[in-house]
mmCIF file of C-alpha atoms and ligand atoms in Angstrom:
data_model
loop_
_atom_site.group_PDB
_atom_site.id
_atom_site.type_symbol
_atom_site.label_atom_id
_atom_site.label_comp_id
_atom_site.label_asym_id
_atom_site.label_seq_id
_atom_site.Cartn_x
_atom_site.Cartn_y
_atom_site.Cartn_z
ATOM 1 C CA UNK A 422 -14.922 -6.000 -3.534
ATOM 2 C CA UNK A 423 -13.719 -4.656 -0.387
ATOM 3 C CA UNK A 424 -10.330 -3.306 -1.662
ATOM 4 C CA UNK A 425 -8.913 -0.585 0.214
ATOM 5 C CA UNK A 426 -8.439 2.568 -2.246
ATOM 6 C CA UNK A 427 -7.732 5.906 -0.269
ATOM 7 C CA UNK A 428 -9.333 9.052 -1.909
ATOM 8 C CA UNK A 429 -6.585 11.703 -0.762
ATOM 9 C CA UNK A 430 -6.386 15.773 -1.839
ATOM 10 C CA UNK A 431 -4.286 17.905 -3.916
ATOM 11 C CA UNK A 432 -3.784 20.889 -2.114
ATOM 12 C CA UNK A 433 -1.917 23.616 -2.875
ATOM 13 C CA UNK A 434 -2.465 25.902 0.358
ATOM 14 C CA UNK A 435 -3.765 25.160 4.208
ATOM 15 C CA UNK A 436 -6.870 27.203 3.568
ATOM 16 C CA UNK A 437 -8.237 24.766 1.038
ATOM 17 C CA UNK A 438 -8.027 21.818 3.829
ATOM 18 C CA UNK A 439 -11.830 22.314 5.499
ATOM 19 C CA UNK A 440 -13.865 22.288 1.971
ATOM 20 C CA UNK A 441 -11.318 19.178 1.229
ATOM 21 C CA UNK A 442 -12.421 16.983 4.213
ATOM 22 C CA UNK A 443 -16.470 18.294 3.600
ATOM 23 C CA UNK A 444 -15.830 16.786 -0.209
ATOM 24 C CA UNK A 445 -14.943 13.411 1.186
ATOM 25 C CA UNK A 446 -10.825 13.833 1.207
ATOM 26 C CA UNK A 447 -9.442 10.952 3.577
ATOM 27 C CA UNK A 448 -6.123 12.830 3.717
ATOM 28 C CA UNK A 449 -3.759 14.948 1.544
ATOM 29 C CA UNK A 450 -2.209 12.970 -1.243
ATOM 30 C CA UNK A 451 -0.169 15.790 -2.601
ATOM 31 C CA UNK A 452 0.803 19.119 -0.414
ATOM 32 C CA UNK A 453 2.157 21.372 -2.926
ATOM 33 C CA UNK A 454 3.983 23.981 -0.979
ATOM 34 C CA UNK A 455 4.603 26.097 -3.753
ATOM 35 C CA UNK A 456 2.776 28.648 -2.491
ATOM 36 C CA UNK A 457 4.847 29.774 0.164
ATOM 37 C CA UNK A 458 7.316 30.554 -1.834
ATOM 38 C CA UNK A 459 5.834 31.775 -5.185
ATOM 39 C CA UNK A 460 5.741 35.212 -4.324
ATOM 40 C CA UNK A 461 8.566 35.732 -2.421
ATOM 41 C CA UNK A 462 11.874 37.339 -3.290
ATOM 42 C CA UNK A 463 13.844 34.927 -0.793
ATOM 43 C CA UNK A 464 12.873 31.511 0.747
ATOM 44 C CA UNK A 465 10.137 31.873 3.448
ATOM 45 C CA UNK A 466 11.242 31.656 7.390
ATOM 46 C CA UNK A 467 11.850 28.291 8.992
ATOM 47 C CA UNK A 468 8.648 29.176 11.314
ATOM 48 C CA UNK A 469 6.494 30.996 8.861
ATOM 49 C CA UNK A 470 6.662 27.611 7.303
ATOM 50 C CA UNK A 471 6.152 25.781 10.088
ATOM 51 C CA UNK A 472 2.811 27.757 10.921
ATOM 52 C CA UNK A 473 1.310 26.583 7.591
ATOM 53 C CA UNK A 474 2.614 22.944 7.607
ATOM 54 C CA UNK A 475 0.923 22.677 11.386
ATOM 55 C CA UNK A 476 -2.048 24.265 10.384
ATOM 56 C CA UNK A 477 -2.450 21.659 7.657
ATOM 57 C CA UNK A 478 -1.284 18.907 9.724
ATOM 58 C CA UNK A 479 -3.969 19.659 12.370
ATOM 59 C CA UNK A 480 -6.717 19.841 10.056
ATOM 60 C CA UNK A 481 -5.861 16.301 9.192
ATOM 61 C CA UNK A 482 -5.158 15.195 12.402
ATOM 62 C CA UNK A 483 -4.698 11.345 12.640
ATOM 63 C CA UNK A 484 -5.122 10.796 8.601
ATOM 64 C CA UNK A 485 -1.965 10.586 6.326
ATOM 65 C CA UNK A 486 -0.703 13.696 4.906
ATOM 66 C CA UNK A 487 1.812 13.403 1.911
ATOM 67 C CA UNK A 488 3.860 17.129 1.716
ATOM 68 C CA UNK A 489 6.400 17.948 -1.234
ATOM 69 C CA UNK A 490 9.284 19.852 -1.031
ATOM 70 C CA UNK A 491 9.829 22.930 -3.245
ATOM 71 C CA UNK A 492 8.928 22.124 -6.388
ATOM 72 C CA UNK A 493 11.169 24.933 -8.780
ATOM 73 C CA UNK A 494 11.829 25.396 -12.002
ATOM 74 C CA UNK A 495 10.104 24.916 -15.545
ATOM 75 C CA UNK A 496 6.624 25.825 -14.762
ATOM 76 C CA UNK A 497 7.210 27.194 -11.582
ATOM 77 C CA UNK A 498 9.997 29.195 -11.604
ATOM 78 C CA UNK A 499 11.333 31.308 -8.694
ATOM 79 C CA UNK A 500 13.504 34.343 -9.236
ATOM 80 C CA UNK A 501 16.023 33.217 -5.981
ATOM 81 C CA UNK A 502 16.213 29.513 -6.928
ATOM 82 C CA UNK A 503 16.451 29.405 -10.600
ATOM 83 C CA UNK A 504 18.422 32.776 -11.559
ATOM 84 C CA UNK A 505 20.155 31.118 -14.570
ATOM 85 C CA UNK A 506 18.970 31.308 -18.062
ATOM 86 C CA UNK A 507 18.103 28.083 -19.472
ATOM 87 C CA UNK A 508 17.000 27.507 -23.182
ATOM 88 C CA UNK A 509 14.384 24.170 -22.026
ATOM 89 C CA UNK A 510 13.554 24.309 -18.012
ATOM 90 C CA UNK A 511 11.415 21.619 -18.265
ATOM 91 C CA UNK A 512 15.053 19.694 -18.883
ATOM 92 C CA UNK A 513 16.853 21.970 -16.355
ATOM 93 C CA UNK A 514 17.873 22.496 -12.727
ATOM 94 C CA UNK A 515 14.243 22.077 -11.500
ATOM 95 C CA UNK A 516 12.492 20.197 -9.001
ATOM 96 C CA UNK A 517 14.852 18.247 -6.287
ATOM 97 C CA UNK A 518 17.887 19.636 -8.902
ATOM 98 C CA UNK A 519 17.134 22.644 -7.408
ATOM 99 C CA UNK A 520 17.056 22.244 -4.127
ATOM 100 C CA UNK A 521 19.805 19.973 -4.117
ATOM 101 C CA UNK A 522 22.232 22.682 -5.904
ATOM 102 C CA UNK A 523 20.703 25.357 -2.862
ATOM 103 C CA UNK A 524 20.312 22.906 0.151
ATOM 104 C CA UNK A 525 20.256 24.889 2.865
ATOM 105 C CA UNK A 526 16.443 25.338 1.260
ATOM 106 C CA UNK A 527 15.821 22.214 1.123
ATOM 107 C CA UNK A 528 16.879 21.421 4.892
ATOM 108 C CA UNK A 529 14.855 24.539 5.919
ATOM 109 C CA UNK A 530 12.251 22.705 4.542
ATOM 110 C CA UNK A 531 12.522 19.519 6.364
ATOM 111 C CA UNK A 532 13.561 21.217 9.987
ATOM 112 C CA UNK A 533 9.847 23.264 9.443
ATOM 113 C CA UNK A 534 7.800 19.769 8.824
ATOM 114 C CA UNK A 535 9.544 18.021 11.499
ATOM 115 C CA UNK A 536 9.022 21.034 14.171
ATOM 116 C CA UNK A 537 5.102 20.662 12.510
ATOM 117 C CA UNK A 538 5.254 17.359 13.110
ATOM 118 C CA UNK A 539 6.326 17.185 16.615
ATOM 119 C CA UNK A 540 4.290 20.142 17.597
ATOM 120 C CA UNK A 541 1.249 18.752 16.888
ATOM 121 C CA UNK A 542 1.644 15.866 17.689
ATOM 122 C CA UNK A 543 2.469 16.890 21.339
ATOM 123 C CA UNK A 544 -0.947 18.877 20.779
ATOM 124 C CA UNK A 545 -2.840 16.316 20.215
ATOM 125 C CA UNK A 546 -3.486 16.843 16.809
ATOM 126 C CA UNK A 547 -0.912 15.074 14.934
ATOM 127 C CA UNK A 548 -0.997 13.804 11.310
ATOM 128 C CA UNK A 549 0.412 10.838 9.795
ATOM 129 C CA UNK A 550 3.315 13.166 7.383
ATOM 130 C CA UNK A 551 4.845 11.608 4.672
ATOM 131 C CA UNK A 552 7.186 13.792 2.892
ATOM 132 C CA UNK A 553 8.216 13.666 -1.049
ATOM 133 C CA UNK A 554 10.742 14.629 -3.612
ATOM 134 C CA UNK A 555 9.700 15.852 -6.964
ATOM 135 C CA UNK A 556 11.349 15.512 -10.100
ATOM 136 C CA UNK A 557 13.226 12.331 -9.188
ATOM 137 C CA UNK A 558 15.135 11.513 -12.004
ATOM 138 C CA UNK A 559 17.711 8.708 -10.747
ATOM 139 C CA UNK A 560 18.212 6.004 -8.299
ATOM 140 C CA UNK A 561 20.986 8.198 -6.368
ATOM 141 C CA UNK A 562 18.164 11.479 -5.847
ATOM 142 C CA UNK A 563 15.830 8.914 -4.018
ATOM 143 C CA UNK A 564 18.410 8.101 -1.690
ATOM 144 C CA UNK A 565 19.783 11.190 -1.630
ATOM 145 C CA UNK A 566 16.392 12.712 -0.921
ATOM 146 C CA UNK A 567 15.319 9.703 1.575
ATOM 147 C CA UNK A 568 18.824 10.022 4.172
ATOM 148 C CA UNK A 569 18.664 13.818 3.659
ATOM 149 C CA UNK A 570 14.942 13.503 5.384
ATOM 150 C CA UNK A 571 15.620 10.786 7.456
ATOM 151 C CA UNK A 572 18.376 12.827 9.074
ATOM 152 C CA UNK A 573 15.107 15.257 10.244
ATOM 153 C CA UNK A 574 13.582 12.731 11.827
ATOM 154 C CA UNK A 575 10.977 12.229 8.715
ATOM 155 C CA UNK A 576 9.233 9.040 9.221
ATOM 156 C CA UNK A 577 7.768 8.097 5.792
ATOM 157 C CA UNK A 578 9.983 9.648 2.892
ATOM 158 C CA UNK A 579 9.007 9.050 -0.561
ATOM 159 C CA UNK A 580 9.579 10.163 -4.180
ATOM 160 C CA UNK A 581 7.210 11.948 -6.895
ATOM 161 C CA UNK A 582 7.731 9.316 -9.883
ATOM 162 C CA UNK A 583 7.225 12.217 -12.863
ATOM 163 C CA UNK A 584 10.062 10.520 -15.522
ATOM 164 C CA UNK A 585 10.215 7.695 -17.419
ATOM 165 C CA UNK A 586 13.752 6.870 -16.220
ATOM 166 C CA UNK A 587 11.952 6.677 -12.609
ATOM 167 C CA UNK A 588 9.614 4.656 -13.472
ATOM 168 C CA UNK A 589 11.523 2.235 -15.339
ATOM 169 C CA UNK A 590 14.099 1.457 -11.907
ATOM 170 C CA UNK A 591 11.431 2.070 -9.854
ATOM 171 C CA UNK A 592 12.030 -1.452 -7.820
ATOM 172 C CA UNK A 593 15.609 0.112 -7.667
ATOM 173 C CA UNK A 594 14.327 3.251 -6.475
ATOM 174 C CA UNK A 595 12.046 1.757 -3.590
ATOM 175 C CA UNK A 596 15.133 0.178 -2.377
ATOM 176 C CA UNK A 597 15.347 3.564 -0.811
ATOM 177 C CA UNK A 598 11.718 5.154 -0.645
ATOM 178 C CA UNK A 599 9.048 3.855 1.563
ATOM 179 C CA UNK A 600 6.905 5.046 -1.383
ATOM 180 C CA UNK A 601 6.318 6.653 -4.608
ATOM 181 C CA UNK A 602 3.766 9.062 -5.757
ATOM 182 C CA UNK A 603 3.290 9.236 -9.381
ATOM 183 C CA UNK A 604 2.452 12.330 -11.047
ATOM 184 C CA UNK A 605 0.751 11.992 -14.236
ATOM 185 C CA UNK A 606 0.979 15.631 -15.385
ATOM 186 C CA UNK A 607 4.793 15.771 -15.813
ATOM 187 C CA UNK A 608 5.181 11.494 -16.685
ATOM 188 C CA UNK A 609 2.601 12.451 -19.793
ATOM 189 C CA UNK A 610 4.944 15.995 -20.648
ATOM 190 C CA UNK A 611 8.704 13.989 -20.349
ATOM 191 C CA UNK A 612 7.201 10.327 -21.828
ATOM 192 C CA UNK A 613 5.476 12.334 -24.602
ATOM 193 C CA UNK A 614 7.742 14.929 -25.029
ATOM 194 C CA UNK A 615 5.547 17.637 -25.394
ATOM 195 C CA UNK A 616 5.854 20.739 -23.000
ATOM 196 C CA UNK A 617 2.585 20.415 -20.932
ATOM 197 C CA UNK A 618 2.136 24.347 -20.748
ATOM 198 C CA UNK A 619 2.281 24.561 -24.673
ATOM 199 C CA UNK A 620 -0.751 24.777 -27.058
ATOM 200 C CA UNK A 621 0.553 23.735 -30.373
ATOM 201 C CA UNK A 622 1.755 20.422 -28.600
ATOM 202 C CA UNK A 623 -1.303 19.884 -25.748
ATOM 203 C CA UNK A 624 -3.004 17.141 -27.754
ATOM 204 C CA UNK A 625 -0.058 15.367 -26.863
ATOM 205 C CA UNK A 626 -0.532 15.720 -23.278
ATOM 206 C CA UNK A 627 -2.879 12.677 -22.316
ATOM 207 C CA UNK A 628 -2.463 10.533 -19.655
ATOM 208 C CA UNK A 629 -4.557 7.453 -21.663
ATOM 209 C CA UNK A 630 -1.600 7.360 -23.816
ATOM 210 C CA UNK A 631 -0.339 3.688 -23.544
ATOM 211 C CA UNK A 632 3.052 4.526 -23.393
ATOM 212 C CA UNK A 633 2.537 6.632 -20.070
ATOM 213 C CA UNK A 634 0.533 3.464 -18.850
ATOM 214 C CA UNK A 635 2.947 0.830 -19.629
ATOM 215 C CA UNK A 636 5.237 3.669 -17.212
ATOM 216 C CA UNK A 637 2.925 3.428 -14.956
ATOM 217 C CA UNK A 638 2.312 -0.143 -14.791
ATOM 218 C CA UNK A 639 5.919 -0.923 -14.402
ATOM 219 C CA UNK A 640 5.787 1.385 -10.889
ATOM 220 C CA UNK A 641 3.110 -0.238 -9.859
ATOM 221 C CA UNK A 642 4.696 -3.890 -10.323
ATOM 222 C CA UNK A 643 7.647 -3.000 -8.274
ATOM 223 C CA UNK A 644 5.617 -1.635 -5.599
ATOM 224 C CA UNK A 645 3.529 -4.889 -5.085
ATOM 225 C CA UNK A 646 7.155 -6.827 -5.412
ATOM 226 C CA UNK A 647 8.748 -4.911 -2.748
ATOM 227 C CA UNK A 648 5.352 -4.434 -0.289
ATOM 228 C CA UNK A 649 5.878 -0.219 -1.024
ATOM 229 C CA UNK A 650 2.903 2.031 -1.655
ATOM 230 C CA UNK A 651 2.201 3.613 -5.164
ATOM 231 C CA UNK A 652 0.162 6.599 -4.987
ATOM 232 C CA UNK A 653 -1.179 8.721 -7.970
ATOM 233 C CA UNK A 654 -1.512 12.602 -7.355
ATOM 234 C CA UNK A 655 -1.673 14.386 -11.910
ATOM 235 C CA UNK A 656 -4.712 15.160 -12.796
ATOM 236 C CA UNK A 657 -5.050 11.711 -14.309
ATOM 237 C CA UNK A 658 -6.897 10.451 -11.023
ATOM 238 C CA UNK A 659 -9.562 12.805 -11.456
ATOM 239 C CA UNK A 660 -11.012 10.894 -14.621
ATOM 240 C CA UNK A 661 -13.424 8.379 -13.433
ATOM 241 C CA UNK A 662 -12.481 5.357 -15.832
ATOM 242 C CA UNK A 663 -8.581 6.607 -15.596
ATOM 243 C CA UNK A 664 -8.983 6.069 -11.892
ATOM 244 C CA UNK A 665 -10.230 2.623 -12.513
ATOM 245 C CA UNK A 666 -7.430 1.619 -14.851
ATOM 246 C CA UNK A 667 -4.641 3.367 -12.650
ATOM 247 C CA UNK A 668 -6.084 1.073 -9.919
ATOM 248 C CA UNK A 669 -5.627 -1.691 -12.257
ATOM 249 C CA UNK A 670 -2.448 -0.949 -13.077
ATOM 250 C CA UNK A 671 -1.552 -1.192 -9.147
ATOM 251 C CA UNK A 672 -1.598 1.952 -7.828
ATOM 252 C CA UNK A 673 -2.714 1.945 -4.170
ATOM 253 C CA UNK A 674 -3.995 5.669 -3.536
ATOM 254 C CA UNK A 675 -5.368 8.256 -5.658
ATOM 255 C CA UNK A 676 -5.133 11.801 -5.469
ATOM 256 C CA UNK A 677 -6.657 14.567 -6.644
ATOM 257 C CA UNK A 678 -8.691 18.263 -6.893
ATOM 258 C CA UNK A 679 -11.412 17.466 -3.913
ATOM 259 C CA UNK A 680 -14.262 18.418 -6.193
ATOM 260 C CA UNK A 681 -13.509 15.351 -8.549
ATOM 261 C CA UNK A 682 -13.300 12.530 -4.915
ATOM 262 C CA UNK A 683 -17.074 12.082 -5.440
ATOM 263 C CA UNK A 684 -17.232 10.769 -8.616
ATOM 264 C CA UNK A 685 -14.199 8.995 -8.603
ATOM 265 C CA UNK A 686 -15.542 7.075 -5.582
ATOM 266 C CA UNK A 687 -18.673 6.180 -6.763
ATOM 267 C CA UNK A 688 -17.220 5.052 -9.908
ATOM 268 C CA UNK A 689 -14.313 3.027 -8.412
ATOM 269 C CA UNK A 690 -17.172 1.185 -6.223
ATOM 270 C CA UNK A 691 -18.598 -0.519 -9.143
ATOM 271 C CA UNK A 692 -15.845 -2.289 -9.779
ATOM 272 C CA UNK A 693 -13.814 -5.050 -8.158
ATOM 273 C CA UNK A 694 -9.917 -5.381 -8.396
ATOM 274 C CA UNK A 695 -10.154 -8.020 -11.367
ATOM 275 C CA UNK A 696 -12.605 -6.095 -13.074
ATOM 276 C CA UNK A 697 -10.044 -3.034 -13.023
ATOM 277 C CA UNK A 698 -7.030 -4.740 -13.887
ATOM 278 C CA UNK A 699 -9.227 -6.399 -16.916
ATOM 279 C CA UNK A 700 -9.988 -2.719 -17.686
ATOM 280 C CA UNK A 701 -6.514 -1.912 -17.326
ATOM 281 C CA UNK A 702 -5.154 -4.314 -19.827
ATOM 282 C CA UNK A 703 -7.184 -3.554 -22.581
ATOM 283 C CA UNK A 704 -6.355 -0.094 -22.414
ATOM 284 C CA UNK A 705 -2.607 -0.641 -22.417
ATOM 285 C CA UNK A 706 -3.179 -2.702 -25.474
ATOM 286 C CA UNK A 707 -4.110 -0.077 -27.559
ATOM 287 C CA UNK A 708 -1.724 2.214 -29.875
ATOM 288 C CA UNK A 709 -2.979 5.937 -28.698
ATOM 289 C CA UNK A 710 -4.895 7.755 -26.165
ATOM 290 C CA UNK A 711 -7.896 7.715 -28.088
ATOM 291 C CA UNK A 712 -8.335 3.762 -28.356
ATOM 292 C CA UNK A 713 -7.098 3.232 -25.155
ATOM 293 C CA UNK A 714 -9.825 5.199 -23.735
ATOM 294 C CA UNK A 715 -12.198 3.554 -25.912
ATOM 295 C CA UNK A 716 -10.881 0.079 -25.106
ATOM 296 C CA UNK A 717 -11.799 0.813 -21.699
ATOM 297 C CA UNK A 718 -14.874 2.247 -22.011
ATOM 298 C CA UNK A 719 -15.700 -1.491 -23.371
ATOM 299 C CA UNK A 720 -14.112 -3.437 -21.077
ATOM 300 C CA UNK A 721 -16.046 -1.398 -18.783
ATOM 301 C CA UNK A 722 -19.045 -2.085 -21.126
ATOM 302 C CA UNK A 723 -19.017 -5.634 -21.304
ATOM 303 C CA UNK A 724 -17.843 -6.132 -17.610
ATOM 304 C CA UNK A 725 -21.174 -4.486 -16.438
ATOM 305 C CA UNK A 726 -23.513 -6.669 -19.106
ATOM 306 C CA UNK A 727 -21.494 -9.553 -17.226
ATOM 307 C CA UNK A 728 -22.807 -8.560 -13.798
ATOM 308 C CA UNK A 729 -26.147 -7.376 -14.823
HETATM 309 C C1 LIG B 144 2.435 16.061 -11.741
HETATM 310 O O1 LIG B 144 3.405 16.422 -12.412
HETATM 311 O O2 LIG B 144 1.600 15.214 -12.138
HETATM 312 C C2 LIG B 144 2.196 16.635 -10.414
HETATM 313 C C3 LIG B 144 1.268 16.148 -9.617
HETATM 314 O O3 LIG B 144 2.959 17.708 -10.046
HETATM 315 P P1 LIG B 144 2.732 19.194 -10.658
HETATM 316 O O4 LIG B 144 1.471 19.172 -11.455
HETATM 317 O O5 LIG B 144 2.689 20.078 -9.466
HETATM 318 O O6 LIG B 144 3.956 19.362 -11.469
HETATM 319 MG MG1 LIG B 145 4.999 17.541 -11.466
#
């Protein structure tokens, strides 16, 4: 119906940003910049970083690029971050704990996208850069996180939503982000309780569950309250009808592995707004995953008959 959904890319390295753009990516929804640090036994130079970030900011040159910060701990764990033993990472010093507890990292960090930033941009070949916190558990990390990167010169500074607690104030937390970024892999793991990297618990790990909907619907709200952007970048985005309902549910952007953008586009253009949000509702009705996705898969059903 003319509504304005941006079909952005997880990426998890530069190299990955040509076949992104040939798939249909309008920009980088989710940078994770794990990667630079992964295999390293201490934190990456200030300009080795900045090569990579400019390199990725140039091959989206004029589109919107949405970067996170070191994302440490649980399932990524790095020996010079997270030395300490803990019985449940996934509940530990991970994510913006990290870096706030080592934050000479974290600044690092932001004075490498900001020198990205400004040198291409005086190239010529300058992105739109967001930049994002992950693991934002509380009202006081988004504006800790969002003066922290302001203080860089950051333009746009957002905050991963990935707990329920987040998502609950979010209209609290946008009183300091310029935007969230839900992501739908750790929301399902913490809402859900279920360690997303576990077997014995992965049936538990589904993003149709109503409960991580209702989470996500509550961002969403408080995004079109306060006039703030509410992007999606877990794996949730990738399903076709998930995409749909997420849209429903107010999200503004979706993001996600460039080989899924083509069928989430052509599926999202059958659809208007109020046929998503109609979608939406009957899958946050239901009691599990399994009958939400089923509700919606009738909605979707008797919405087409409707139109046909
Ligand atoms: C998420 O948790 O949904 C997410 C996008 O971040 P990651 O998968 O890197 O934890
Ligand atoms: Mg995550």
């Amino acid at each position: 119906d003319g509504t304005a959904v941006p079909l952005l890319a997880n990426l998890g390295n530069p190299a990955g940003a040509a076949e992104a753009v040939a798939l249909g990516a309008e920009g980088v929804g989710l940078f994770r910049t794990e990667f630079l640090f992964l295999s390293a036994s201490s934190a990456p130079t200030v300009e080795q970083q900045r090569a990579s970030y400019a390199e990725l900011l140039a091959a989206f040159a004029g589109k919107k690029v949405v970067v996170r910060v070191l994302d440490a701990g649980a399932d990524k764990p790095l020996p010079f971050l997270n030395d300490a033993h803990e019985e449940n990472p996934a509940l530990g010093l991970r994510g913006l704990r990290a870096l706030r507890a080592s934050e000479d990292i974290l600044r690092e960090q932001l004075t490498a996208l900001a020198e990205a930033d400004e040198q291409t941009r005086k190239a010529g070949s300058g992105a739109d850069l967001w930049v994002m916190a992950p693991m934002v558990s509380t009202v006081d990390e988004a504006e800790y996180f969002t003066a922290i990167a302001r203080e860089y010169g950051i333009r746009t500074a957002g905050v991963m939503v990935e707990v329920p607690s987040s998502a609950l104030l979010a209209e609290h937390i946008f009183a300091h982000a310029d935007f969230a970024s839900i992501g739908t892999n750790d929301l399902t793991q913490y809402t859900l309780a279920a360690d997303r990297l576990l077997g014995s618990v992965a049936g538990f790990q589904d993003p149709w569950h109503p409960a991580v909907l209702r989470l996500i619907r509550e961002v969403g709200a408080a995004g079109a309250r306060t006039g703030k952007p509410v992007g999606i970048c877990g794996e949730a985005a990738a399903d076709p009808l998930l995409a749909v309902v997420l849209v429903g549910l107010g999200a503004t952007s979706l993001s996600m592995a460039p080989t899924a953008l083509a069928d989430v586009r052509a599926t999202l253009l059958t659809y208007s707004l109020d046929d998503a949000r109609r979608i939406a509702e009957a899958a946050l009705a239901a009691t599990d995953a399994a009958t939400a996705r089923e509700a919606a898969h009738a909605a979707s059903d008797s919405q087409k008959e409707r139109t046909q």
